[in-house]
Short mmCIF file of C-alpha atoms in Angstrom, two decimals:
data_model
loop_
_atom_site.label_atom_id
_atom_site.label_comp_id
_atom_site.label_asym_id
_atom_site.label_seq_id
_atom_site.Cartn_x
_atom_site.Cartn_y
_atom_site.Cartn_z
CA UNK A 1 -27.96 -11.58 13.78
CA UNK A 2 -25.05 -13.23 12.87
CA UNK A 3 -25.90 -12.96 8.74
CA UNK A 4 -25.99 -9.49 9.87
CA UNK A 5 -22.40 -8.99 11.07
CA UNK A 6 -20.61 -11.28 8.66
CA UNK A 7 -22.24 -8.85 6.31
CA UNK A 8 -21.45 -5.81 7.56
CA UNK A 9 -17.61 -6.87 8.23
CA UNK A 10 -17.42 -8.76 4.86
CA UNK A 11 -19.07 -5.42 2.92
CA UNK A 12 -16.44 -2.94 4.69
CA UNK A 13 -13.58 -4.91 4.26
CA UNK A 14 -14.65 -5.93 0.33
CA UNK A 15 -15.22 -1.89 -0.13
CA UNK A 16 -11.84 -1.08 1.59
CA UNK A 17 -9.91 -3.58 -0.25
CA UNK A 18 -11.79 -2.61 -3.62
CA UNK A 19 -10.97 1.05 -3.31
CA UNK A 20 -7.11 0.18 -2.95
CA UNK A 21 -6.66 -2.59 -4.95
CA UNK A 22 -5.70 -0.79 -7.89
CA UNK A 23 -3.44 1.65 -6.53
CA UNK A 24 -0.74 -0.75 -4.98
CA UNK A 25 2.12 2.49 -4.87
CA UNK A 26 -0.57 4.56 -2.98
CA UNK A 27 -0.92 1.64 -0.51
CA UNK A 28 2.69 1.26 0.43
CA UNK A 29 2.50 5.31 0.91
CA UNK A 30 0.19 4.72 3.17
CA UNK A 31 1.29 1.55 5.24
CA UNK A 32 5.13 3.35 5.40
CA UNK A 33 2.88 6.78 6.62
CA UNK A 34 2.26 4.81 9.87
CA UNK A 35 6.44 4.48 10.43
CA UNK A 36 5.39 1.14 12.17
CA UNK A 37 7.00 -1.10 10.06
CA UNK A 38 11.01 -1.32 8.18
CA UNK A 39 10.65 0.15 4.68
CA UNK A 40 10.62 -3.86 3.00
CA UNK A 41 7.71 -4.89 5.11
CA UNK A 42 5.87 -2.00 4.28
CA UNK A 43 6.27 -2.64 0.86
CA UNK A 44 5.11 -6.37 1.11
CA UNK A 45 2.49 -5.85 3.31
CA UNK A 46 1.08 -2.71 0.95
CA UNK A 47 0.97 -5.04 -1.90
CA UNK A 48 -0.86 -7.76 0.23
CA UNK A 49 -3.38 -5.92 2.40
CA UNK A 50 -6.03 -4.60 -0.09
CA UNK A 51 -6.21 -8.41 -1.87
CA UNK A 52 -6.48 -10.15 1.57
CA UNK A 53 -8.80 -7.59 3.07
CA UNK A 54 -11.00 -8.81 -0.26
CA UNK A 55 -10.71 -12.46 0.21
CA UNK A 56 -11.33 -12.27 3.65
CA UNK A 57 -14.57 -10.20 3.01
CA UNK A 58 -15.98 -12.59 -0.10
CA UNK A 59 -15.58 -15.65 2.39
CA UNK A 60 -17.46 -13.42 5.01
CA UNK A 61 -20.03 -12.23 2.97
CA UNK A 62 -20.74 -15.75 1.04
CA UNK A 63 -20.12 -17.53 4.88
CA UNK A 64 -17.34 -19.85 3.78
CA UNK A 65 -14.85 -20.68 6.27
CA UNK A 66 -16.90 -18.38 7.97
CA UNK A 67 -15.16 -18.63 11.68
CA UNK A 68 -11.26 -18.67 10.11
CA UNK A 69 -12.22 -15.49 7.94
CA UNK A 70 -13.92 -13.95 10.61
CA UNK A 71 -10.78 -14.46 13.13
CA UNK A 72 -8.26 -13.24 10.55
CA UNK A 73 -10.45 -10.07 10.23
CA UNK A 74 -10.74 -9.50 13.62
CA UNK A 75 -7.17 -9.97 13.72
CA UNK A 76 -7.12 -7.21 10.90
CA UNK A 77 -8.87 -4.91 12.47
CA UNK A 78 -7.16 -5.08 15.39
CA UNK A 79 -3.97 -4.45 13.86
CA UNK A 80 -5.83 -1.04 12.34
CA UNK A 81 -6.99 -0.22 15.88
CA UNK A 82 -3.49 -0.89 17.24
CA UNK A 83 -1.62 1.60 13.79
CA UNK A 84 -4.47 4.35 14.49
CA UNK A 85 -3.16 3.96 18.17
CA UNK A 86 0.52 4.66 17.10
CA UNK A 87 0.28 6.75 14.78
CA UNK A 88 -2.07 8.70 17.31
CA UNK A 89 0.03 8.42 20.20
CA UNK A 90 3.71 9.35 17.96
CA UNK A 91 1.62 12.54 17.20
CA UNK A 92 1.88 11.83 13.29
CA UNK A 93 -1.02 13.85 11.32
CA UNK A 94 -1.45 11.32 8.26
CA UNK A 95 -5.02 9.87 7.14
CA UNK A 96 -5.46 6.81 7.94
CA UNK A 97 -5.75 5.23 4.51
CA UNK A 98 -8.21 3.28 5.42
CA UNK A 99 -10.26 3.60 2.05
CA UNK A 100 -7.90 4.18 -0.55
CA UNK A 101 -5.63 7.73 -0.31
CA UNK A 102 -2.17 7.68 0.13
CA UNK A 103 -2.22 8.25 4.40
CA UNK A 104 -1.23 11.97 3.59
CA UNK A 105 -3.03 14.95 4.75
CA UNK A 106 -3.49 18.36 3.17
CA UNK A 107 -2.99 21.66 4.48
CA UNK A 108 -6.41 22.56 7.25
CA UNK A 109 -7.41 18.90 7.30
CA UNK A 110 -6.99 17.55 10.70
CA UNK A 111 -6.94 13.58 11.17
CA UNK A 112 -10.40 11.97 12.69
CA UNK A 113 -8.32 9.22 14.77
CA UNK A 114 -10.93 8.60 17.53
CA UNK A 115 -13.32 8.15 14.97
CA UNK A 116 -11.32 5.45 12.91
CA UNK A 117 -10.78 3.83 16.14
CA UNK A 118 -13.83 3.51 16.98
CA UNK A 119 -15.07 2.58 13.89
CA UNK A 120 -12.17 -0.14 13.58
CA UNK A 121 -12.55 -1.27 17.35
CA UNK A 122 -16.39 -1.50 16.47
CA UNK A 123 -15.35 -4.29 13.63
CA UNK A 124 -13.18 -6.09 15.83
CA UNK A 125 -16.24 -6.92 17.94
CA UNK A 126 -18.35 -7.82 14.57
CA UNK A 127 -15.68 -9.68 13.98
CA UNK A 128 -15.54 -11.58 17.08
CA UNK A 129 -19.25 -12.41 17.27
CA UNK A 130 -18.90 -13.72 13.84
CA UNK A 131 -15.86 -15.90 15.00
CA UNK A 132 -17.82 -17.14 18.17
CA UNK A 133 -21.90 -18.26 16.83
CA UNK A 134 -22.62 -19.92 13.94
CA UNK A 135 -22.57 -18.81 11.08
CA UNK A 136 -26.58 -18.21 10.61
CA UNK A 137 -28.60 -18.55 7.50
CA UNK A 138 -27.25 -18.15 4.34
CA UNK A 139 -23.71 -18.90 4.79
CA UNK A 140 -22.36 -21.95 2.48
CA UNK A 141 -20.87 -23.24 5.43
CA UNK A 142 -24.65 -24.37 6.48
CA UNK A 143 -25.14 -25.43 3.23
CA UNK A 144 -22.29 -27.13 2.89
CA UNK A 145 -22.74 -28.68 6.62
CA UNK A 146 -19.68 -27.07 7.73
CA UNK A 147 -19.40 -25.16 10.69
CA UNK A 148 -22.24 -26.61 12.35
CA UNK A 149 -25.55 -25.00 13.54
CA UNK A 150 -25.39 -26.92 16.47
CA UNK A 151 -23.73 -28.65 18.92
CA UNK A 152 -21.25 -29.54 16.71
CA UNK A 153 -17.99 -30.12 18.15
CA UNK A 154 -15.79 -28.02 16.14
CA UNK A 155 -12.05 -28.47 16.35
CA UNK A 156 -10.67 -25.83 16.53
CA UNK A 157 -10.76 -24.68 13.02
CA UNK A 158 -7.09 -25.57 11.73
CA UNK B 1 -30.44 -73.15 20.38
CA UNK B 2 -33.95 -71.49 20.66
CA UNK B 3 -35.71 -69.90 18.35
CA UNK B 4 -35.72 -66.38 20.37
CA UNK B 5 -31.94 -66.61 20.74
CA UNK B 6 -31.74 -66.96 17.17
CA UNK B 7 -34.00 -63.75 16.67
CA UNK B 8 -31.85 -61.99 19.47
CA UNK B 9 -28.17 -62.63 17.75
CA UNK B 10 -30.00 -61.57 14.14
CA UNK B 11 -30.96 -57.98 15.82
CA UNK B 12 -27.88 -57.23 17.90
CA UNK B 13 -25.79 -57.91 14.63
CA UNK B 14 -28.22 -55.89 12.13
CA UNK B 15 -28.49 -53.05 14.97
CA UNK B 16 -24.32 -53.51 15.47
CA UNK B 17 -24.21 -52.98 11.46
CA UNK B 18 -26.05 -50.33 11.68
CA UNK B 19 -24.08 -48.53 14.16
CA UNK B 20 -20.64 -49.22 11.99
CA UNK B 21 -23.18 -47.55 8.56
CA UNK B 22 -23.47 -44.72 11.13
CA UNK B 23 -19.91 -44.48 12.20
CA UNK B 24 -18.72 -44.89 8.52
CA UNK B 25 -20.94 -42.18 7.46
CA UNK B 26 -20.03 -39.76 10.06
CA UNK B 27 -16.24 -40.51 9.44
CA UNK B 28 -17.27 -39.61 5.55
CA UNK B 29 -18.82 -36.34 6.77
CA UNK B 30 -15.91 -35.63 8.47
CA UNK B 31 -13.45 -36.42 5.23
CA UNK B 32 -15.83 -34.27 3.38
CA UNK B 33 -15.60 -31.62 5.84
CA UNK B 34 -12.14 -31.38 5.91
CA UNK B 35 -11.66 -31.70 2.07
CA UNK B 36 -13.83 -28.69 1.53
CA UNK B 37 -12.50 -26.80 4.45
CA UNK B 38 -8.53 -27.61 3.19
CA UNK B 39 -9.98 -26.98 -0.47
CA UNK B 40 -11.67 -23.62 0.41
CA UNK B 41 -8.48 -22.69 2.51
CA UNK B 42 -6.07 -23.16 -0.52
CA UNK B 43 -8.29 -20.97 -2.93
CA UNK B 44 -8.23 -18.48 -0.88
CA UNK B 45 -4.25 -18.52 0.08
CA UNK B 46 -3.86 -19.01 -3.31
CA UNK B 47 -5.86 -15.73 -4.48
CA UNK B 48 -4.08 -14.02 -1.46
CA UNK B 49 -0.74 -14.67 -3.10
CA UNK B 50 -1.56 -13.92 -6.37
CA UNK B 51 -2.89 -10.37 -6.09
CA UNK B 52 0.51 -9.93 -3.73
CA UNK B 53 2.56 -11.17 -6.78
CA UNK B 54 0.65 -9.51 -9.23
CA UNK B 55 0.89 -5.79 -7.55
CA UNK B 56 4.47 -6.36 -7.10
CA UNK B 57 4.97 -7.49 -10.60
CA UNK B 58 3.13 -4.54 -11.98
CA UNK B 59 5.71 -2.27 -9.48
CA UNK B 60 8.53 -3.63 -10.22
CA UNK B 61 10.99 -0.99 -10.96
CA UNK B 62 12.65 -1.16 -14.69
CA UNK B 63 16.60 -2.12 -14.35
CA UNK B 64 19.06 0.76 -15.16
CA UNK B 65 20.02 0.85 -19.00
CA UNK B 66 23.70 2.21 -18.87
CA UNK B 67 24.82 5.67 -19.66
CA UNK B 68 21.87 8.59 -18.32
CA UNK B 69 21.28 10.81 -21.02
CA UNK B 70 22.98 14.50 -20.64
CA UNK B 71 21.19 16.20 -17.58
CA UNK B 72 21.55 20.25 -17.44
CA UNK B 73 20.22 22.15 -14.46
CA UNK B 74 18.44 25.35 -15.47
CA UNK B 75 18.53 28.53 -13.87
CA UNK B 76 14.73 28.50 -12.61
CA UNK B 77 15.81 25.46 -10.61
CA UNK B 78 15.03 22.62 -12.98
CA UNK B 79 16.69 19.84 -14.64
CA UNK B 80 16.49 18.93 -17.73
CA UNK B 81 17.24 15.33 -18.84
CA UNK B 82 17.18 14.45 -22.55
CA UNK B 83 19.72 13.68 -25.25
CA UNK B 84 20.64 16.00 -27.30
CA UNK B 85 18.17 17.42 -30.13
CA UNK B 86 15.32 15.20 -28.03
CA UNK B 87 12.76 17.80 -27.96
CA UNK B 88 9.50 15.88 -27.15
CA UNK B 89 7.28 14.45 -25.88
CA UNK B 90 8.08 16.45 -22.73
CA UNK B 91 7.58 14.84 -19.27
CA UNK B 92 7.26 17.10 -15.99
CA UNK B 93 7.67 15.71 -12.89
CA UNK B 94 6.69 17.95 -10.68
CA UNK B 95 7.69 16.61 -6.79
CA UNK B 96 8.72 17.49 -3.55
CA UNK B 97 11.71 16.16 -1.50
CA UNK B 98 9.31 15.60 1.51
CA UNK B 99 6.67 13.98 0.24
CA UNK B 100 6.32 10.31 0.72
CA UNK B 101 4.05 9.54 -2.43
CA UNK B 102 7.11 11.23 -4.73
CA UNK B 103 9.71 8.75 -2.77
CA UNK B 104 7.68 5.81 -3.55
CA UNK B 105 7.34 7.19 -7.54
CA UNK B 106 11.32 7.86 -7.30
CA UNK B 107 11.16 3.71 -6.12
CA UNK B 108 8.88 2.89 -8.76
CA UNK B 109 9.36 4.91 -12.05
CA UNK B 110 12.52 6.62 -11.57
CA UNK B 111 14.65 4.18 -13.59
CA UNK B 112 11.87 4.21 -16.17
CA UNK B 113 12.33 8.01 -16.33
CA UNK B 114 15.76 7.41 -16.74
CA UNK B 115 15.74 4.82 -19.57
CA UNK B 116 13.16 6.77 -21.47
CA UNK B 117 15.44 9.73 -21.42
CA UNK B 118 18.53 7.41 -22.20
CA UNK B 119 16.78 5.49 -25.59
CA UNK B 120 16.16 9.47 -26.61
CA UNK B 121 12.54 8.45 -26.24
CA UNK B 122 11.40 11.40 -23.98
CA UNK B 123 12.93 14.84 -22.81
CA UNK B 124 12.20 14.80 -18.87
CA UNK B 125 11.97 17.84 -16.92
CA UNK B 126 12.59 17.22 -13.45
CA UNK B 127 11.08 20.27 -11.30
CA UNK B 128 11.14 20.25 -7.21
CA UNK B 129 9.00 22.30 -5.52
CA UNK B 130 7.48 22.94 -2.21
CA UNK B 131 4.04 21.66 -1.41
CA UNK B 132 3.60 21.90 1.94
CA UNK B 133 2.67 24.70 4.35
CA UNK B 134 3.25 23.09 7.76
CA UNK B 135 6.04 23.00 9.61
CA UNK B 136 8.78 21.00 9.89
CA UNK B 137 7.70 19.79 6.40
CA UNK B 138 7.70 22.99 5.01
CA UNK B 139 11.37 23.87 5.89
CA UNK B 140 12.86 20.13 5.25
CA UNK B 141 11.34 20.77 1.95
CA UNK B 142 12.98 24.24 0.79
CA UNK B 143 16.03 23.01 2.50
CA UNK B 144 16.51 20.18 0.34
CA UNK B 145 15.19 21.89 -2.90
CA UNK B 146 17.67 25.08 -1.79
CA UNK B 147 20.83 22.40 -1.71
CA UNK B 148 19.99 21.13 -5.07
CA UNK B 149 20.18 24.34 -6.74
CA UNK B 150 23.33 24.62 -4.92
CA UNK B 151 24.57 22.15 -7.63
CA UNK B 152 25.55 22.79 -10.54
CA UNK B 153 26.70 20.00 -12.85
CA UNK B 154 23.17 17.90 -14.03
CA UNK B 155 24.90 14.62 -13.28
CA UNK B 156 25.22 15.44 -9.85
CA UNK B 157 22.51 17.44 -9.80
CA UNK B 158 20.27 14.17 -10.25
CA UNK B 159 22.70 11.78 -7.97
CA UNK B 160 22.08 14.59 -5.23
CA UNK B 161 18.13 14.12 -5.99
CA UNK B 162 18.11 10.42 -6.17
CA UNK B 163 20.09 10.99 -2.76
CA UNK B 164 17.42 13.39 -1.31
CA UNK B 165 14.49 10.81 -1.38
CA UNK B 166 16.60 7.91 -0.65
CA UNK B 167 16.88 9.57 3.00
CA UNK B 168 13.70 11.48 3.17
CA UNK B 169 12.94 12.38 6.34
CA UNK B 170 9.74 11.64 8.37
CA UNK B 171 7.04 14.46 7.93
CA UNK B 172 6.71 14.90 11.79
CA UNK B 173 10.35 15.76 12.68
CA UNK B 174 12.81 18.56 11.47
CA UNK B 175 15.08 16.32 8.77
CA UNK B 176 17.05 17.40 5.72
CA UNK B 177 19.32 19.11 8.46
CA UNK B 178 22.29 21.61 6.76
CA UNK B 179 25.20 18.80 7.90
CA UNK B 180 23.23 16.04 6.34
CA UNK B 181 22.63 17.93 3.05
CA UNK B 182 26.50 18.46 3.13
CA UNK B 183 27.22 15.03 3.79
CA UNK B 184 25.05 13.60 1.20
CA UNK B 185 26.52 16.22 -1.41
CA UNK B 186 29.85 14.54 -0.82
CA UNK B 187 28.18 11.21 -1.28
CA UNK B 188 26.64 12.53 -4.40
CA UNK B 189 29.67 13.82 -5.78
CA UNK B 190 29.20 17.58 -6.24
CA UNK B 191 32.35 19.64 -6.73
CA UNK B 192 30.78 23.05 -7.04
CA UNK B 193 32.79 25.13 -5.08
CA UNK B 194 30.61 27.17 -2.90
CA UNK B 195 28.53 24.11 -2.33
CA UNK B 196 28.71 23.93 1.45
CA UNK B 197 28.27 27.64 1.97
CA UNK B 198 25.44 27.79 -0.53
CA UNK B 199 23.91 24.83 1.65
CA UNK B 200 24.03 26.53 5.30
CA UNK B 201 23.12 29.86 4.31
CA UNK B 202 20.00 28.80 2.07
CA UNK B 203 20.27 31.58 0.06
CA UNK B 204 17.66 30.34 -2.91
CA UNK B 205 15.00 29.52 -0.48
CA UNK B 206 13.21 32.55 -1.58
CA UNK B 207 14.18 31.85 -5.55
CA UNK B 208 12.66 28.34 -4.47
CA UNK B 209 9.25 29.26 -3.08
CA UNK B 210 8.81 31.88 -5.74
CA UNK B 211 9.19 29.36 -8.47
CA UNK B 212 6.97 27.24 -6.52
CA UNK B 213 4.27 29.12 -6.21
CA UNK B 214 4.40 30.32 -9.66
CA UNK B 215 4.48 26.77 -11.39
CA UNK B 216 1.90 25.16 -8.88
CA UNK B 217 -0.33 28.16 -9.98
CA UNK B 218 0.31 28.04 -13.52
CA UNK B 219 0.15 24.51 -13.38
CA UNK B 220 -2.98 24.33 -11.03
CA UNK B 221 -1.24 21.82 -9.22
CA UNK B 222 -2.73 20.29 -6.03
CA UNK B 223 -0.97 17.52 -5.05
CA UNK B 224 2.67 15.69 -5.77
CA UNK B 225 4.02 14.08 -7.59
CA UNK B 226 2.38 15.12 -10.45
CA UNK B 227 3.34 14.21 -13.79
CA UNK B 228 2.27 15.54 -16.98
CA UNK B 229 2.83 13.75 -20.61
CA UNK B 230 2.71 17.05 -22.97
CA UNK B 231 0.84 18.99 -20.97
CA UNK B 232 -1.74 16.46 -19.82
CA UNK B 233 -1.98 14.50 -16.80
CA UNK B 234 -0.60 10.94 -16.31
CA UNK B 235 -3.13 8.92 -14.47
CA UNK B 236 -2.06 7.69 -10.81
CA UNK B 237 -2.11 3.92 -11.48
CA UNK B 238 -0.39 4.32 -14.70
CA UNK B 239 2.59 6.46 -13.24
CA UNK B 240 2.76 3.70 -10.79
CA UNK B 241 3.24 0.63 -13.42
CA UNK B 242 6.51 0.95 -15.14
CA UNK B 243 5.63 -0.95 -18.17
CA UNK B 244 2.33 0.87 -18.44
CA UNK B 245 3.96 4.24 -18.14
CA UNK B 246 6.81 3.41 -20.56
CA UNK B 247 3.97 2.90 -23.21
CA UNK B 248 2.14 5.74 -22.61
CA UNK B 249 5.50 8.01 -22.87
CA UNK B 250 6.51 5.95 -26.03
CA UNK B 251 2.60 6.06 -26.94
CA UNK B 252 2.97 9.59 -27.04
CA UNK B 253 6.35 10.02 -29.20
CA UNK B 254 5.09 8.71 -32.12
#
């Protein structure tokens, strides 16, 4: 079950982060189309977001780190959720740019935020379940005998 | 000293050393834990930084050269930057003063533009036009595109532009407002006379959407900025990558 969603949250953020990654410029279009953030940390966090989103979704899908990666992309998602919100609520029409595209929309297309919400808000709870069993089979972290199947007392990973 | 006592002492110390094999073994399989999970942390921190530094490295905007080469503003409403007798290859930058994507190219490849044009490498054509057909993006855009045919010298004429996407407006809120445009034609330097009159009574918004139609038919363009080397097509990621583009352009002269 849990193989399952570190799969499925590992393959969407890998395929999100895949479809971006070599379009940094359309990116930063599309974090600044949110108006959320001042221009300079739009610009950094364009750059950053489609390598992290892959990192965090290799470690998910090969079950490294399997609980951090899982909390940072919960975290991720989240913070989608919360700029779908926003944008949403400030009444801006932009795509979300959640697969690649610069956040703009053409003339007759109308934005599908419930959807991405849903979608994103859907992942957050992936993500969470992920963050809160074990890992399950296949994950290095079993392999590795990290993470523990059992009763193992984790520390609160760092 | 009996026998059984002897016995006794031998077991409680073999089953005490036992116990300190077990503790030393689980503090191992902690160290290892901990190695691997601090290891597997860094590599991926690591790769996190790099792609960051890499896609700002391959953005990074080119520094300005110097002098611009001589910019003249053409009656249709274009701009022509070259030096003189510079008569290919021809770049067309077709944009819009609202839209976000031809601000961030403006960030990115202006200067490049600008240098290219400078060495004598490239004759660029600079034409605004208005892509959108909502409102208040439509009129912010023919606003803006009406002030900068209000200019007439092609030095200003390209400060004003620069100018323009510097302050775009958001696309959800009436921007480019008629005392703004005047203000920022100040900033930008433009002396043409009727400048400010030109400005409020947006007399070339018609001229404007005319020419816009026309070239984004002709053209068959469908989104902004586009940019064409010669007629074809630059490619999104390389329009986006200085260096790449420069070669291309340069690619291209010879």
């Amino acid at each position: 079950m849990t193989t399952v969603a570190r799969l499925i949250l590992g393959g969407v953020l890998i395929a999100a982060g895949a479809l971006k990654i070599g379009n940094p410029a359309d990116s930063v279009v599309a974090v600044k189309a949110y108006q959320l953030l001042p221009e300079s940390i739009a610009v950094a966090v364009g750059y950053a977001l489609p390598i992290l989103e892959i990192v965090v979704g290799v470690l998910l899908v090969v079950g490294l780190l399997t609980r951090v990666a899982a909390v940072v992309a919960a975290l991720l998602m989240f913070a989608f959720v919360f700029g779908i919100g926003w944008a949403w609520a400030k009444g801006l029409r932009i795509d979300c740019g959640c697969f690649g595209g610069g956040g703009q929309l053409g003339a007759g297309q109308e934005p599908t935020y419930l959807l991405d919400i849903l979608r994103d808000f859907g992942l957050v709870l992936l993500g969470a379940w992920v963050a809160r069993f074990p890992p399950g089979r296949f994950a290095l972290d079993g392999a590795l005998g990290l993470g523990g199947d059992t009763q193992d007392e984790d520390e609160g990973d760092d | 000293m009996g026998k059984g006592e002897r016995t006794k002492t031998k077991s409680q110390s073999a089953r005490e050393k036992i116990k300190a094999q077990q503790a030393e073994q689980r503090a191992r399989e902690k160290r290892r834990k901990t190695v691997t999970y601090v290891t597997a942390g860094a590599v991926a921190v690591a790769a996190v930084g790099l792609g960051w530094w890499y896609a700002a490295s391959i953005s990074r905007p080119e520094e300005a050269a110097g002098a611009l080469a001589p910019i003249t503003v053409q009656a249709d409403g274009t701009a022509v930057m070259a030096k003189a007798g510079v008569t290919a290859p021809v770049v067309d930058i077709y944009e819009d003063f609202q839209c976000p994507a031809c601000k961030e190219l403006e960030r990115v490849s202006g200067q490049t533009f600008k240098n290219l044009a400078a060495e004598g490498k490239a004759k660029v054509v600079f034409h605004p036009i208005t892509i959108f057909s909502q409102e208040p993006t439509k009129s912010n855009s023919v606003r803006a595109a009406n002030a900068a045919r209000c200019v007439a010298d092609g030095k200003q004429w390209l400060a004003f532009h620069d100018l323009l996407f510097k302050n775009q407006p958001s696309e959800t809120e009436e921007g480019f407002k008629v005392d703004q445009l005047k203000q920022w034609g100040k900033e930008a330097g433009v002396t043409s006379p009727d400048f400010d009159q030109c400005v409020t009574s947006n007399k070339n918004a018609d001229a404007h959407l005319a020419y816009s139609k026309k070239i984004s038919e002709e053209q068959k363009l469908n989104h902004t900025p586009t940019v064409k080397l010669n007629g074809t097509e630059i490619d999104n990621q390389v329009l986006f990558s200085p260096a790449q583009l420069r070669d291309e352009i340069t690619g291209a002269a010879k």
